[in-house]
Amino acid sequence: MSLFRRKDIAGLQAEVATDHSLKRALGPVNLVFLGIGAIIGAGIFVLTGQAAAAYAGPAIVWSFVLAGSACALAGLCYAEFSSMIPVAGSAYTYGYATLGEFVAWIIGWDLILEYLFAASTVAVGWSGYVVSFLKDIGINIPAEFTSAPYVHTTPPGAGWNVWRLFTEGWSSTGAVLNLPAMFIVAFITVLLIIGISESATFNNVIVVIKVTVVLLFIAFGLAYINRDNWVPFVPPAEGPGHFGWGGIVRGAGVIFFAYIGFDAVSTAAQEAKKPQRDMPIGILGSLAICTVLYIVVALVLTGIVKYTQLNVPDPIAVGVNAAGPGLAWLRPIVKIGAIAGLTSVILVMLLGQPRIFYTMSKDGLLPPVFSAVHPKFRTPWLASLLTGAFAMAMAGLLPIGLLGELVSIGTLLAFAIVCGGVLVLRYTDPDIARPFRTPLVPLVPAGGIAACAYLMFGLPPDTWARLIIWMAIGLAIYFLYGRRHSKVGQRAA
């Protein structure tokens, strides 16, 4: 039973009042903007077009509705936890307090996959837009320094054959490294080490820019919609996960990682001024705003351009081009907005991951180096440095498609466990103070679990196989180091 030893919730709440190692500088507006900063990015500027072309067609709109509905259920559960246990660590801490240490480790290791790979994925998309924008103004970066050296396609019939998944399907692109992607990760890492206030201000400015650009695209793009492009709205199925209802579900699973911004909001709980009040506002407010924007942008984009033409790194720019000379003025603005949007997503992902490391390290499950706080900046600087270095390597070497699917399945698993935690805690600790209460329990958390599981099973077997291997590595680390150094375990002994 030592695997399921839990953190004391009263102790966690006391820690909130006494632990001032991280600077409390974020108000409700900062938290909403933090969520928007993470959610509005790759989903709109990169994956909308690619998922429409490969999986759902114009029905990518329904993919966003499906993913947004699952997120709404999970978001309500996150809001309860973040107001009740407002400490850094997000779903990891919630799992530790409700389902025990072993489950908490699984969530924490899963969140590492989520944030590290998300930052790398979005950095690759950022690189595509920057290279395109620079080309428009006459600056050409050699192709060998703007993409991954290898691409990967799943070998036909590989299924669950792990050996074939990892050794076959790779082909050389002739490139050396994706240097722009590595540069932006390095820049954001330095900014995050310098301070949370500076990072939040930078993020707020970027959010205003990118939301303005999205609204401009919607407002002016409406006039160029050709309804024939929406026919058929749900293209007939061409195999498992390609068009038809299966394609809608696959599309929802692939784009799901675009919604993880509200999880990133919860990782900053220990830096919120009034977390019991402000965390639910940040989580639910950012989720509501972004879901509406995603759906409208998907409608406008697939109305302007036939979905078959959207399998490109910069689908919004393609949409503007397809509108003709009338929207030519919007092309550079869209690219600037996309660059800004993707920058803020990278910032929030690289902000969230070190705080997961920080909390796990303080619990003894990871070495002390991960909880080292800079004496001047009061940020987890070594964890930020290690996170940035690893994300740089992946952004420079790996293709965007492979990264994106791994992030989605990791996010869905974390959300499902958080929903389960709310359900468990309502029965094990019904009287504990809850500043925000998830409505309609057990329906909402049960629905969140079911929705996340449904989207997970819509992802291909090779993505599942990679998740299982990642988890196996994590379990080895837990049993060799984490379990032996657990502070909760040491107190219990």
Coordinates of N, CA and C in Angstrom, one line a residue, residues 193-283:
I193 N 14.0 32.3 -16.9 CA 14.9 32.2 -15.8 C 15.0 33.6 -15.1
I194 N 14.9 34.7 -15.9 CA 15.0 36.0 -15.4 C 13.8 36.4 -14.4
G195 N 12.6 35.9 -14.7 CA 11.5 36.2 -13.8 C 10.1 35.9 -14.3
I196 N 9.2 35.6 -13.3 CA 7.8 35.3 -13.7 C 7.1 36.6 -14.1
S197 N 7.3 37.7 -13.4 CA 6.6 39.0 -13.7 C 7.0 39.4 -15.1
E198 N 8.3 39.4 -15.5 CA 8.7 39.8 -16.8 C 8.1 38.9 -17.9
S199 N 8.0 37.6 -17.6 CA 7.5 36.6 -18.5 C 6.0 36.9 -18.7
A200 N 5.3 37.2 -17.6 CA 3.8 37.4 -17.7 C 3.5 38.6 -18.6
T201 N 4.3 39.7 -18.3 CA 4.1 40.9 -19.1 C 4.4 40.7 -20.6
F202 N 5.4 40.0 -20.9 CA 5.8 39.6 -22.3 C 4.6 38.8 -22.9
N203 N 4.1 37.9 -22.1 CA 3.0 37.1 -22.6 C 1.7 37.9 -22.9
N204 N 1.4 38.8 -22.0 CA 0.2 39.6 -22.2 C 0.3 40.4 -23.5
V205 N 1.4 41.0 -23.8 CA 1.6 41.8 -25.0 C 1.3 40.9 -26.2
I206 N 2.0 39.8 -26.2 CA 1.8 38.8 -27.3 C 0.4 38.4 -27.5
V207 N -0.3 38.1 -26.4 CA -1.7 37.6 -26.5 C -2.6 38.7 -27.2
V208 N -2.4 39.9 -26.8 CA -3.2 41.0 -27.4 C -2.9 41.0 -28.9
I209 N -1.7 40.9 -29.3 CA -1.3 40.9 -30.8 C -2.0 39.7 -31.5
K210 N -1.8 38.5 -31.0 CA -2.3 37.4 -31.7 C -3.8 37.3 -31.8
V211 N -4.5 37.7 -30.7 CA -6.0 37.6 -30.7 C -6.5 38.7 -31.6
T212 N -5.9 39.8 -31.7 CA -6.2 40.8 -32.7 C -6.1 40.3 -34.1
V213 N -5.0 39.6 -34.4 CA -4.8 39.0 -35.7 C -5.9 38.0 -36.1
V214 N -6.2 37.1 -35.1 CA -7.2 36.1 -35.3 C -8.6 36.8 -35.6
L215 N -8.9 37.8 -34.8 CA -10.2 38.5 -35.1 C -10.2 39.2 -36.4
L216 N -9.1 39.7 -36.9 CA -9.0 40.3 -38.2 C -9.2 39.3 -39.3
F217 N -8.6 38.1 -39.1 CA -8.8 37.0 -40.1 C -10.3 36.6 -40.2
I218 N -10.9 36.5 -39.0 CA -12.3 36.1 -39.0 C -13.2 37.2 -39.7
A219 N -13.0 38.5 -39.3 CA -13.8 39.6 -39.7 C -13.8 39.8 -41.2
F220 N -12.5 39.8 -41.8 CA -12.4 40.0 -43.2 C -12.5 38.7 -44.0
G221 N -12.2 37.6 -43.4 CA -12.3 36.3 -44.2 C -13.7 35.9 -44.4
L222 N -14.7 36.3 -43.6 CA -16.1 36.0 -43.8 C -16.6 36.3 -45.2
A223 N -16.1 37.4 -45.7 CA -16.6 37.9 -47.0 C -16.1 37.0 -48.2
Y224 N -15.1 36.2 -47.9 CA -14.5 35.4 -49.0 C -14.8 33.9 -48.9
I225 N -15.8 33.6 -48.0 CA -16.2 32.2 -47.9 C -16.9 31.7 -49.1
N226 N -16.5 30.5 -49.6 CA -17.2 29.9 -50.8 C -17.8 28.6 -50.2
R227 N -19.1 28.6 -50.1 CA -19.8 27.5 -49.4 C -19.6 26.1 -50.1
D228 N -19.2 26.2 -51.4 CA -18.9 24.9 -52.1 C -17.7 24.2 -51.4
N229 N -16.8 25.0 -50.8 CA -15.7 24.3 -50.1 C -16.1 23.5 -48.9
W230 N -17.3 23.7 -48.4 CA -17.8 22.9 -47.3 C -18.5 21.7 -47.7
V231 N -18.5 21.4 -49.0 CA -19.2 20.2 -49.5 C -18.2 19.2 -50.1
P232 N -18.3 18.0 -49.5 CA -19.1 17.5 -48.4 C -18.5 18.0 -47.1
F233 N -19.3 18.3 -46.1 CA -18.8 18.8 -44.8 C -18.1 17.7 -44.1
V234 N -18.6 16.5 -44.2 CA -18.0 15.3 -43.6 C -17.6 14.4 -44.8
P235 N -16.3 14.5 -45.2 CA -15.9 13.6 -46.4 C -16.1 12.1 -46.1
P236 N -16.5 11.3 -47.1 CA -16.7 9.9 -46.8 C -15.4 9.3 -46.4
A237 N -15.5 8.3 -45.5 CA -14.4 7.6 -44.9 C -13.5 6.9 -45.9
E238 N -12.2 7.0 -45.7 CA -11.2 6.4 -46.6 C -10.3 5.4 -45.9
G239 N -10.8 4.9 -44.7 CA -10.0 4.0 -43.9 C -10.0 4.5 -42.5
P240 N -9.5 3.7 -41.6 CA -9.6 4.0 -40.1 C -8.9 5.4 -39.8
G241 N -9.7 6.3 -39.3 CA -9.2 7.6 -38.9 C -9.0 8.6 -40.0
H242 N -9.4 8.2 -41.2 CA -9.3 9.2 -42.3 C -10.7 9.5 -42.8
F243 N -11.2 10.7 -42.4 CA -12.5 11.2 -42.8 C -13.7 10.3 -42.2
G244 N -14.9 10.8 -42.5 CA -16.0 10.1 -41.8 C -15.9 10.4 -40.3
W245 N -16.8 9.8 -39.5 CA -16.8 10.0 -38.1 C -15.4 9.6 -37.4
G246 N -14.8 8.6 -37.9 CA -13.5 8.2 -37.4 C -12.5 9.3 -37.6
G247 N -12.5 10.0 -38.7 CA -11.6 11.1 -38.9 C -11.9 12.3 -38.0
I248 N -13.1 12.5 -37.7 CA -13.5 13.6 -36.7 C -12.9 13.3 -35.4
V249 N -13.0 12.0 -34.9 CA -12.4 11.6 -33.6 C -10.9 11.7 -33.7
R250 N -10.3 11.2 -34.8 CA -8.8 11.3 -34.9 C -8.4 12.7 -34.9
G251 N -9.1 13.6 -35.6 CA -8.7 15.0 -35.7 C -8.8 15.6 -34.3
A252 N -9.9 15.3 -33.5 CA -10.0 15.8 -32.1 C -8.8 15.4 -31.3
G253 N -8.4 14.1 -31.4 CA -7.3 13.6 -30.6 C -6.0 14.3 -31.0
V254 N -5.8 14.5 -32.3 CA -4.5 15.2 -32.7 C -4.4 16.6 -32.3
I255 N -5.6 17.4 -32.4 CA -5.5 18.8 -32.1 C -5.7 19.0 -30.6
F256 N -5.9 18.0 -29.8 CA -6.2 18.1 -28.4 C -5.2 18.9 -27.6
F257 N -3.9 18.6 -28.0 CA -2.8 19.3 -27.2 C -2.9 20.8 -27.3
A258 N -3.6 21.3 -28.3 CA -3.7 22.8 -28.4 C -4.5 23.3 -27.2
Y259 N -5.2 22.5 -26.5 CA -6.1 23.0 -25.4 C -5.4 22.9 -24.1
I260 N -4.1 22.5 -24.0 CA -3.5 22.2 -22.7 C -3.2 23.5 -21.9
G261 N -3.5 24.6 -22.5 CA -3.2 25.9 -21.8 C -3.7 26.0 -20.4
F262 N -4.9 25.5 -20.2 CA -5.5 25.7 -18.9 C -4.8 24.8 -17.9
D263 N -4.2 23.7 -18.3 CA -3.3 22.9 -17.4 C -2.1 23.7 -17.0
A264 N -1.6 24.4 -18.0 CA -0.4 25.3 -17.7 C -0.8 26.4 -16.7
V265 N -2.0 26.9 -16.8 CA -2.4 27.9 -15.8 C -2.3 27.3 -14.4
S266 N -2.8 26.0 -14.2 CA -2.8 25.4 -12.9 C -1.3 25.2 -12.4
T267 N -0.3 25.1 -13.3 CA 1.0 24.9 -12.8 C 1.6 26.2 -12.1
A268 N 1.0 27.3 -12.4 CA 1.4 28.6 -11.9 C 0.6 29.0 -10.6
A269 N -0.1 28.0 -10.0 CA -0.9 28.4 -8.9 C -0.2 29.0 -7.7
Q270 N 1.1 28.5 -7.5 CA 1.9 29.0 -6.4 C 2.4 30.4 -6.6
E271 N 2.2 30.9 -7.9 CA 2.6 32.3 -8.2 C 1.5 33.2 -8.4
A272 N 0.2 32.7 -8.1 CA -1.0 33.6 -8.2 C -1.1 34.3 -6.9
K273 N -1.6 35.6 -7.0 CA -1.8 36.4 -5.8 C -2.9 35.9 -4.9
K274 N -4.1 35.6 -5.5 CA -5.2 35.0 -4.7 C -5.7 33.8 -5.4
P275 N -5.0 32.6 -5.3 CA -5.2 31.5 -6.1 C -6.6 30.9 -5.9
Q276 N -7.2 30.9 -4.7 CA -8.5 30.3 -4.5 C -9.6 31.0 -5.4
R277 N -9.5 32.3 -5.6 CA -10.4 33.0 -6.4 C -10.0 33.0 -7.9
D278 N -8.7 33.2 -8.1 CA -8.3 33.6 -9.5 C -8.0 32.3 -10.4
M279 N -7.7 31.2 -9.8 CA -7.4 30.0 -10.6 C -8.6 29.5 -11.4
P280 N -9.8 29.4 -10.8 CA -10.9 29.0 -11.6 C -11.2 30.0 -12.8
I281 N -11.0 31.3 -12.5 CA -11.2 32.3 -13.5 C -10.3 32.1 -14.6
G282 N -9.0 31.9 -14.3 CA -8.0 31.7 -15.3 C -8.2 30.5 -16.2
I283 N -8.6 29.4 -15.6 CA -8.8 28.1 -16.3 C -10.0 28.2 -17.2

